[in-house]
PDB file of C-alpha atoms in Angstrom:
ATOM      1  CA  MET A   1     150.185 104.353 153.257  1.00 61.00           C
ATOM      2  CA  GLU A   2     153.293 104.823 152.028  1.00 79.00           C
ATOM      3  CA  PHE A   3     154.193 108.616 151.392  1.00 83.00           C
ATOM      4  CA  PRO A   4     158.014 109.077 151.236  1.00 90.00           C
ATOM      5  CA  PHE A   5     158.341 112.233 149.998  1.00 95.00           C
ATOM      6  CA  LEU A   6     159.350 115.531 151.948  1.00 95.00           C
ATOM      7  CA  SER A   7     156.573 117.937 152.686  1.00 96.00           C
ATOM      8  CA  ARG A   8     157.621 121.658 151.325  1.00 98.00           C
ATOM      9  CA  PHE A   9     155.855 124.680 152.621  1.00 98.00           C
ATOM     10  CA  ILE A  10     155.631 128.382 150.834  1.00 98.00           C
ATOM     11  CA  GLU A  11     153.210 131.074 152.435  1.00 98.00           C
ATOM     12  CA  ILE A  12     151.357 132.614 149.731  1.00 96.00           C
ATOM     13  CA  ASP A  13     148.767 135.420 150.307  1.00 93.00           C
ATOM     14  CA  GLY A  14     149.629 134.883 153.900  1.00 95.00           C
ATOM     15  CA  LEU A  15     148.062 130.955 153.394  1.00 97.00           C
ATOM     16  CA  SER A  16     150.699 128.049 153.710  1.00 98.00           C
ATOM     17  CA  VAL A  17     150.653 126.003 150.305  1.00 98.00           C
ATOM     18  CA  HIS A  18     152.400 122.539 150.827  1.00 98.00           C
ATOM     19  CA  TYR A  19     153.991 120.764 148.214  1.00 98.00           C
ATOM     20  CA  LEU A  20     156.256 117.996 146.985  1.00 98.00           C
ATOM     21  CA  ASP A  21     159.548 119.075 144.612  1.00 97.00           C
ATOM     22  CA  GLU A  22     161.094 115.920 144.075  1.00 96.00           C
ATOM     23  CA  GLY A  23     163.928 114.749 141.488  1.00 95.00           C
ATOM     24  CA  SER A  24     166.671 117.121 140.476  1.00 87.00           C
ATOM     25  CA  GLU A  25     166.884 120.464 138.982  1.00 80.00           C
ATOM     26  CA  ASN A  26     166.968 120.654 135.447  1.00 75.00           C
ATOM     27  CA  ASP A  27     165.052 121.862 132.588  1.00 70.00           C
ATOM     28  CA  LYS A  28     162.599 118.740 132.553  1.00 88.00           C
ATOM     29  CA  LEU A  29     159.848 119.465 134.838  1.00 93.00           C
ATOM     30  CA  PHE A  30     156.558 118.342 135.270  1.00 95.00           C
ATOM     31  CA  VAL A  31     153.922 120.213 137.353  1.00 95.00           C
ATOM     32  CA  LEU A  32     151.098 117.836 138.417  1.00 97.00           C
ATOM     33  CA  LEU A  33     147.783 119.540 139.869  1.00 96.00           C
ATOM     34  CA  HIS A  34     145.541 117.077 141.781  1.00 95.00           C
ATOM     35  CA  GLY A  35     141.475 117.861 141.609  1.00 89.00           C
ATOM     36  CA  VAL A  36     139.086 117.386 144.195  1.00 88.00           C
ATOM     37  CA  PRO A  37     139.021 115.632 146.793  1.00 89.00           C
ATOM     38  CA  ALA A  38     142.367 114.984 146.271  1.00 93.00           C
ATOM     39  CA  TRP A  39     145.945 116.253 147.349  1.00 94.00           C
ATOM     40  CA  SER A  40     149.487 115.451 145.848  1.00 95.00           C
ATOM     41  CA  PHE A  41     148.958 111.777 147.592  1.00 94.00           C
ATOM     42  CA  MET A  42     147.078 110.594 144.681  1.00 94.00           C
ATOM     43  CA  TYR A  43     150.122 110.962 142.747  1.00 95.00           C
ATOM     44  CA  ARG A  44     152.623 108.638 145.044  1.00 95.00           C
ATOM     45  CA  ASN A  45     152.884 106.281 142.555  1.00 94.00           C
ATOM     46  CA  ILE A  46     153.542 108.686 139.328  1.00 95.00           C
ATOM     47  CA  ILE A  47     156.538 110.700 141.102  1.00 96.00           C
ATOM     48  CA  PRO A  48     158.909 107.891 141.348  1.00 95.00           C
ATOM     49  CA  ILE A  49     158.525 106.703 137.895  1.00 95.00           C
ATOM     50  CA  LEU A  50     158.730 110.411 136.358  1.00 95.00           C
ATOM     51  CA  VAL A  51     161.956 111.193 138.963  1.00 95.00           C
ATOM     52  CA  ASP A  52     163.520 107.571 137.721  1.00 94.00           C
ATOM     53  CA  LYS A  53     163.238 109.156 134.142  1.00 93.00           C
ATOM     54  CA  GLY A  54     165.191 112.006 134.851  1.00 93.00           C
ATOM     55  CA  TYR A  55     162.237 114.557 135.683  1.00 94.00           C
ATOM     56  CA  ARG A  56     161.535 117.259 138.526  1.00 95.00           C
ATOM     57  CA  VAL A  57     158.168 116.732 139.889  1.00 97.00           C
ATOM     58  CA  VAL A  58     156.638 119.479 141.777  1.00 97.00           C
ATOM     59  CA  CYS A  59     153.178 118.728 142.929  1.00 97.00           C
ATOM     60  CA  PRO A  60     151.009 121.610 145.159  1.00 98.00           C
ATOM     61  CA  ASP A  61     148.268 120.954 147.630  1.00 97.00           C
ATOM     62  CA  LEU A  62     145.806 123.640 146.370  1.00 95.00           C
ATOM     63  CA  ILE A  63     144.544 125.107 149.405  1.00 95.00           C
ATOM     64  CA  GLY A  64     141.710 123.641 151.615  1.00 95.00           C
ATOM     65  CA  PHE A  65     143.069 120.072 150.752  1.00 95.00           C
ATOM     66  CA  GLY A  66     145.990 117.657 151.775  1.00 95.00           C
ATOM     67  CA  LYS A  67     148.494 119.562 153.964  1.00 96.00           C
ATOM     68  CA  SER A  68     147.839 123.174 152.921  1.00 97.00           C
ATOM     69  CA  ASP A  69     145.893 125.575 154.515  1.00 97.00           C
ATOM     70  CA  GLN A  70     142.453 126.029 155.031  1.00 94.00           C
ATOM     71  CA  LEU A  71     140.055 128.601 154.750  1.00 92.00           C
ATOM     72  CA  LYS A  72     137.409 129.783 157.126  1.00 90.00           C
ATOM     73  CA  LYS A  73     134.320 130.129 154.897  1.00 92.00           C
ATOM     74  CA  ALA A  74     133.514 127.720 152.116  1.00 89.00           C
ATOM     75  CA  SER A  75     132.377 130.797 150.112  1.00 90.00           C
ATOM     76  CA  ASP A  76     135.643 131.642 150.020  1.00 89.00           C
ATOM     77  CA  TYR A  77     137.120 128.692 147.773  1.00 88.00           C
ATOM     78  CA  THR A  78     136.541 130.596 144.317  1.00 90.00           C
ATOM     79  CA  TYR A  79     138.356 129.341 141.260  1.00 89.00           C
ATOM     80  CA  ASN A  80     139.541 132.631 140.710  1.00 90.00           C
ATOM     81  CA  ARG A  81     141.290 132.643 144.198  1.00 92.00           C
ATOM     82  CA  GLN A  82     142.448 129.057 143.492  1.00 93.00           C
ATOM     83  CA  PHE A  83     144.238 130.171 140.244  1.00 92.00           C
ATOM     84  CA  SER A  84     145.678 133.017 141.698  1.00 92.00           C
ATOM     85  CA  ILE A  85     147.459 130.783 144.334  1.00 94.00           C
ATOM     86  CA  LEU A  86     148.531 128.323 141.767  1.00 94.00           C
ATOM     87  CA  CYS A  87     150.177 131.548 139.307  1.00 91.00           C
ATOM     88  CA  SER A  88     151.729 133.083 142.407  1.00 94.00           C
ATOM     89  CA  PHE A  89     153.176 129.170 143.610  1.00 96.00           C
ATOM     90  CA  ILE A  90     154.383 128.948 139.990  1.00 93.00           C
ATOM     91  CA  ARG A  91     155.792 132.429 140.151  1.00 91.00           C
ATOM     92  CA  LYS A  92     157.871 131.961 143.382  1.00 95.00           C
ATOM     93  CA  LEU A  93     159.186 128.938 142.944  1.00 94.00           C
ATOM     94  CA  GLU A  94     160.100 130.071 139.029  1.00 91.00           C
ATOM     95  CA  LEU A  95     158.853 127.244 137.328  1.00 90.00           C
ATOM     96  CA  LYS A  96     159.481 127.301 133.731  1.00 84.00           C
ATOM     97  CA  ASN A  97     159.144 125.054 130.258  1.00 82.00           C
ATOM     98  CA  THR A  98     156.724 122.719 132.024  1.00 87.00           C
ATOM     99  CA  VAL A  99     154.577 119.994 131.176  1.00 90.00           C
ATOM    100  CA  VAL A 100     151.806 120.601 133.295  1.00 91.00           C
ATOM    101  CA  TYR A 101     149.255 117.667 133.718  1.00 93.00           C
ATOM    102  CA  GLY A 102     145.945 117.820 135.570  1.00 93.00           C
ATOM    103  CA  GLN A 103     142.868 115.960 136.897  1.00 92.00           C
ATOM    104  CA  ASP A 104     139.808 116.678 138.110  1.00 92.00           C
ATOM    105  CA  TRP A 105     139.866 120.951 138.866  1.00 88.00           C
ATOM    106  CA  GLY A 106     143.535 120.493 138.085  1.00 91.00           C
ATOM    107  CA  ALA A 107     142.867 119.597 134.514  1.00 91.00           C
ATOM    108  CA  GLY A 108     141.059 123.186 134.414  1.00 90.00           C
ATOM    109  CA  PHE A 109     143.646 124.733 136.451  1.00 90.00           C
ATOM    110  CA  ALA A 110     146.689 123.171 133.568  1.00 90.00           C
ATOM    111  CA  LEU A 111     144.174 124.496 130.465  1.00 88.00           C
ATOM    112  CA  HIS A 112     144.037 128.140 132.429  1.00 86.00           C
ATOM    113  CA  LEU A 113     147.597 128.266 132.716  1.00 86.00           C
ATOM    114  CA  CYS A 114     148.240 127.401 128.852  1.00 81.00           C
ATOM    115  CA  VAL A 115     145.562 129.726 127.970  1.00 79.00           C
ATOM    116  CA  PHE A 116     147.661 132.511 130.114  1.00 71.00           C
ATOM    117  CA  SER A 117     150.915 131.904 128.979  1.00 68.00           C
ATOM    118  CA  GLN A 118     149.485 131.835 125.525  1.00 61.00           C
ATOM    119  CA  SER A 119     148.170 135.475 125.946  1.00 58.00           C
ATOM    120  CA  GLY A 120     150.671 137.817 126.874  1.00 57.00           C
ATOM    121  CA  ARG A 121     150.400 137.237 130.651  1.00 58.00           C
ATOM    122  CA  PRO A 122     152.920 134.142 131.100  1.00 55.00           C
ATOM    123  CA  VAL A 123     152.964 131.992 133.947  1.00 63.00           C
ATOM    124  CA  LEU A 124     154.819 129.077 132.755  1.00 57.00           C
ATOM    125  CA  ASN A 125     157.497 130.872 130.117  1.00 52.00           C
TER     126      ASN A 125
END
């Protein structure tokens, strides 16, 4: 299993969120959001293609998936909690002018981010 990416971690709400941040920092940015039960590993073949095209690619592992922290109780895994952590993640890394791609749950989060950004509560400016 090849996974040649540097693991990065950021703390949000007392939880360690694992993410990948590949490519050079510039205005061309993709955020890739995985679904259930996946993690950033699912994008291992797509990330190098986007980086080769000149994009920066950021790919977080949702809480409870991949290398991010796990919650103690299944009932703690709510859509609103995951979305709140994702918004904090985007704000902390100051991700702007972003193309968001999501699969499964990630698609729902991507759509929600776009709606938020158009509603006067921007996350992705």
